[in-house]
Amino acid sequence: SQQGEEDPQALSIQEGENATMNCSYKTSINNLQWYRQNSGRGLVHLILIRSNEREKHSGRLRVTLDTSKKSSSLLITASRAADTASYFCATDRGGTSYGKLTFGQGTILTVHP
Amino acid sequence: GAVVSQHPSWVICKSGTSVKIECRSLDFQATTMFWYRQFPKQSLMLMATSNEGSKATYEQGVEKDKFLINHASLTLSTLTVTSAHPEDSSFYICSARSTGRSGELFFGEGSRLTVL
């Protein structure tokens, strides 16, 4: 399956700054999800946004979805050193493929204390 | 929250041997589980969809005879890497789709395979 693109591939910021990551995808979707992965570890689910939603918030996270442009963004506000990780978007086409995710290439975020 | 357990979390084996990785949903039933592979510094690639009581569905380019998947119960799927070679060294992650809970998806912690 084709994977989406994420940019930037790597992002380095100072603690307290905001971090924005973008994701583009190629097919129609049922929902789009964002995950965090610390080095060598499993995935942590951050947030899910459905195709009929445009924006969603969870704590310091804000996700937007533009289905016309097939793109999404993840904003982490007031970043912390503990936010250092790889971030992946993943799309779910739903229907009989529900749960079958196509992941983006990921953004490596480094937050300097 | 729901938990998906993978075992082993890491394994080192010799070239030519077979390795079995388990994916177990601990407090929910999962008719469908998914297996992904992640090479170092890369993203996750779906390998196959595992369905309880039926044959797995493999993604294009994934050898079904190489990566045997068995989903014998509603809480357990296994991935066996047969005749492993160094190029099979990777991080293998499973996810389980709950039959209840509005079909929520939960990921395991992953299993790191190193083939010498």
Coordinates of C-alpha atoms in Angstrom, one line a residue:
Chain A
S1 CA 0.0 0.0 0.0
Q2 CA 1.2 3.5 -0.6
Q3 CA 2.2 5.6 2.3
G4 CA 1.5 9.2 2.9
E5 CA 4.1 11.9 3.3
E6 CA 4.9 13.8 6.4
D7 CA 6.9 16.9 6.8
P8 CA 9.2 17.9 8.1
Q9 CA 11.1 14.7 8.4
A10 CA 12.9 16.1 11.4
L11 CA 12.1 19.0 13.6
S12 CA 14.3 20.4 16.4
I13 CA 12.9 23.0 18.8
Q14 CA 13.4 24.4 22.2
E15 CA 11.3 23.5 25.2
G16 CA 8.3 25.8 25.4
E17 CA 8.0 26.3 21.6
N18 CA 5.2 24.9 19.5
A19 CA 5.8 22.0 17.1
T20 CA 3.8 21.6 13.9
M21 CA 3.9 18.4 11.8
N22 CA 2.1 17.9 8.5
C23 CA 0.8 14.8 6.9
S24 CA -0.5 14.2 3.4
Y25 CA -2.3 11.1 2.1
K26 CA -3.5 9.7 -1.2
T27 CA -6.9 8.0 -0.7
S28 CA -10.3 8.7 0.7
I29 CA -10.4 8.0 4.4
N30 CA -12.7 7.2 7.3
N31 CA -10.4 8.6 9.9
L32 CA -6.9 9.8 10.4
Q33 CA -4.9 9.1 13.6
W34 CA -1.7 10.4 15.1
Y35 CA 0.7 8.2 17.0
R36 CA 3.9 8.8 19.0
Q37 CA 6.8 6.3 19.1
N38 CA 9.7 6.6 21.5
S39 CA 12.9 5.1 20.2
G40 CA 12.6 1.4 20.0
R41 CA 9.3 1.2 21.6
G42 CA 5.7 0.6 20.6
L43 CA 3.1 3.1 19.4
V44 CA 1.2 5.5 21.7
H45 CA -2.2 6.6 20.2
L46 CA -2.5 10.4 20.5
I47 CA -5.7 11.4 18.7
L48 CA -8.2 10.3 16.1
I49 CA -10.0 12.6 13.8
R50 CA -12.9 11.5 11.6
S51 CA -13.3 12.5 8.0
N52 CA -16.3 14.7 8.8
E53 CA -14.3 16.6 11.5
R54 CA -12.0 19.5 10.7
E55 CA -10.3 20.1 14.0
K56 CA -9.8 18.3 17.3
H57 CA -8.1 19.1 20.5
S58 CA -6.7 16.9 23.3
G59 CA -4.6 18.6 26.0
R60 CA -1.7 20.3 24.3
L61 CA -2.5 18.6 21.0
R62 CA -4.4 20.2 18.1
V63 CA -5.1 18.2 15.0
T64 CA -6.7 19.6 11.8
L65 CA -7.9 17.7 8.8
D66 CA -8.5 19.0 5.3
T67 CA -10.0 16.2 3.2
S68 CA -10.2 18.4 0.1
K69 CA -6.4 18.7 0.3
K70 CA -5.9 15.2 1.8
S71 CA -3.8 16.7 4.5
S72 CA -3.6 16.9 8.3
S73 CA -1.5 18.7 10.8
L74 CA -0.5 18.0 14.4
L75 CA 0.3 20.9 16.6
I76 CA 2.0 20.3 20.0
T77 CA 1.9 23.5 22.1
A78 CA 4.3 24.4 24.8
S79 CA 6.6 21.5 24.0
R80 CA 8.5 19.6 26.6
A81 CA 11.7 17.5 26.5
A82 CA 9.5 14.5 27.1
D83 CA 7.8 15.1 23.8
T84 CA 10.9 14.0 22.0
A85 CA 9.9 11.1 19.8
S86 CA 8.8 10.1 16.3
Y87 CA 5.3 11.1 15.3
F88 CA 3.3 9.2 12.7
C89 CA 0.0 9.9 11.0
A90 CA -2.0 6.9 9.9
T91 CA -5.1 6.7 7.7
D92 CA -7.9 4.3 8.0
R93 CA -10.2 3.8 4.9
G94 CA -12.9 2.2 7.0
G95 CA -15.4 -0.2 5.7
T96 CA -14.1 -3.8 5.4
S97 CA -10.6 -2.4 5.9
Y98 CA -11.4 -0.8 9.2
G99 CA -8.4 -0.9 11.4
K100 CA -6.0 -1.5 8.6
L101 CA -3.8 1.6 8.8
T102 CA -1.5 3.2 6.3
F103 CA 1.3 5.1 8.0
G104 CA 3.1 8.2 7.0
Q105 CA 6.8 8.4 6.9
G106 CA 7.0 10.1 10.3
T107 CA 8.5 13.2 11.8
I108 CA 11.3 12.9 14.3
L109 CA 10.8 15.6 16.9
T110 CA 13.6 16.7 19.2
V111 CA 12.8 19.1 22.0
H112 CA 15.8 20.6 23.7
P113 CA 15.6 21.5 27.4
Chain B
G1 CA -7.4 0.8 29.0
A2 CA -7.3 -2.3 26.8
V3 CA -4.0 -4.1 26.6
V4 CA -2.4 -6.0 23.7
S5 CA 0.6 -8.0 24.8
Q6 CA 3.4 -9.1 22.4
H7 CA 5.8 -11.8 23.3
P8 CA 8.7 -12.0 23.1
S9 CA 9.6 -8.3 23.2
W10 CA 12.9 -9.1 21.7
V11 CA 14.5 -12.2 20.2
I12 CA 17.9 -13.0 18.7
C13 CA 18.1 -16.1 16.5
K14 CA 20.5 -17.8 14.1
S15 CA 20.0 -17.6 10.4
G16 CA 17.8 -20.5 9.2
T17 CA 15.8 -20.9 12.3
S18 CA 12.1 -20.1 12.8
V19 CA 10.8 -17.6 15.3
K20 CA 7.2 -17.3 16.6
I21 CA 5.8 -14.0 17.9
E22 CA 2.6 -13.9 19.8
C23 CA 0.0 -11.1 19.9
R24 CA -2.5 -11.4 22.6
S25 CA -5.4 -9.2 23.6
L26 CA -5.6 -9.4 27.3
D27 CA -9.1 -8.1 28.2
F28 CA -11.0 -8.0 25.0
Q29 CA -11.8 -10.2 22.0
A30 CA -10.3 -9.4 18.6
T31 CA -11.7 -11.0 15.5
T32 CA -9.1 -9.1 13.5
M33 CA -5.5 -8.4 14.2
F34 CA -2.9 -6.7 12.0
W35 CA 0.8 -7.3 11.7
Y36 CA 3.2 -4.5 10.8
R37 CA 6.9 -4.5 10.2
Q38 CA 9.2 -1.5 10.9
F39 CA 12.8 -1.3 9.7
P40 CA 15.2 1.0 11.6
K41 CA 14.4 4.7 11.1
Q42 CA 11.5 3.9 8.8
S43 CA 7.7 3.8 9.1
L44 CA 5.4 0.9 9.7
M45 CA 4.4 -1.2 6.8
L46 CA 1.3 -3.5 7.0
M47 CA 2.2 -7.1 6.4
A48 CA -1.0 -8.9 6.8
T49 CA -4.5 -9.0 8.3
S50 CA -5.1 -11.8 10.6
N51 CA -8.7 -13.1 10.9
E52 CA -9.8 -15.5 13.6
G53 CA -10.7 -18.8 12.2
S54 CA -9.7 -18.1 8.6
K55 CA -6.6 -17.5 6.5
A56 CA -4.7 -14.3 6.8
T57 CA -4.7 -11.7 4.0
Y58 CA -1.2 -10.7 3.0
E59 CA -0.2 -7.4 1.5
Q60 CA 1.4 -7.3 -1.9
G61 CA 5.1 -8.3 -1.7
V62 CA 4.8 -10.2 1.6
E63 CA 5.6 -13.9 1.3
K64 CA 2.9 -15.9 3.0
D65 CA 5.1 -19.0 3.2
K66 CA 7.8 -16.9 4.9
F67 CA 5.6 -15.2 7.4
L68 CA 3.0 -17.7 8.7
I69 CA 0.1 -16.2 10.6
N70 CA -2.3 -18.2 12.7
H71 CA -5.3 -16.6 14.5
A72 CA -6.6 -19.6 16.3
S73 CA -8.7 -17.8 19.0
L74 CA -10.3 -14.5 19.6
T75 CA -7.5 -13.4 21.8
L76 CA -4.4 -14.7 20.1
S77 CA -2.6 -14.3 16.7
T78 CA 0.9 -15.6 16.0
L79 CA 3.4 -14.6 13.4
T80 CA 6.1 -17.2 12.6
V81 CA 9.1 -16.0 10.6
T82 CA 10.3 -19.1 8.9
S83 CA 13.9 -19.8 7.9
A84 CA 14.8 -16.4 9.2
H85 CA 17.6 -14.4 7.5
P86 CA 19.4 -11.2 8.6
E87 CA 17.2 -9.2 6.3
D88 CA 14.2 -10.3 8.3
S89 CA 15.7 -8.4 11.3
S90 CA 13.1 -5.8 12.1
F91 CA 10.6 -4.5 14.6
Y92 CA 7.3 -6.4 14.3
I93 CA 4.2 -4.7 15.8
C94 CA 0.7 -6.1 16.0
S95 CA -2.6 -4.3 16.5
A96 CA -6.0 -5.8 17.5
R97 CA -9.4 -4.5 16.6
S98 CA -11.9 -5.0 19.4
T99 CA -15.1 -6.8 18.5
G100 CA -16.8 -4.6 21.0
R101 CA -15.8 -1.1 22.1
S102 CA -16.9 0.3 18.7
G103 CA -14.1 -1.6 17.0
E104 CA -11.3 0.3 18.8
L105 CA -7.8 -0.5 17.8
F106 CA -5.0 -1.3 20.2
F107 CA -1.3 -1.8 19.5
G108 CA 1.1 -4.1 21.1
E109 CA 4.5 -3.0 22.3
G110 CA 6.3 -4.6 19.4
S111 CA 8.8 -7.4 19.1
R112 CA 12.4 -6.8 18.0
L113 CA 13.8 -9.6 15.9
T114 CA 17.6 -9.8 15.3
V115 CA 18.8 -12.6 13.0
L116 CA 22.5 -13.3 13.1

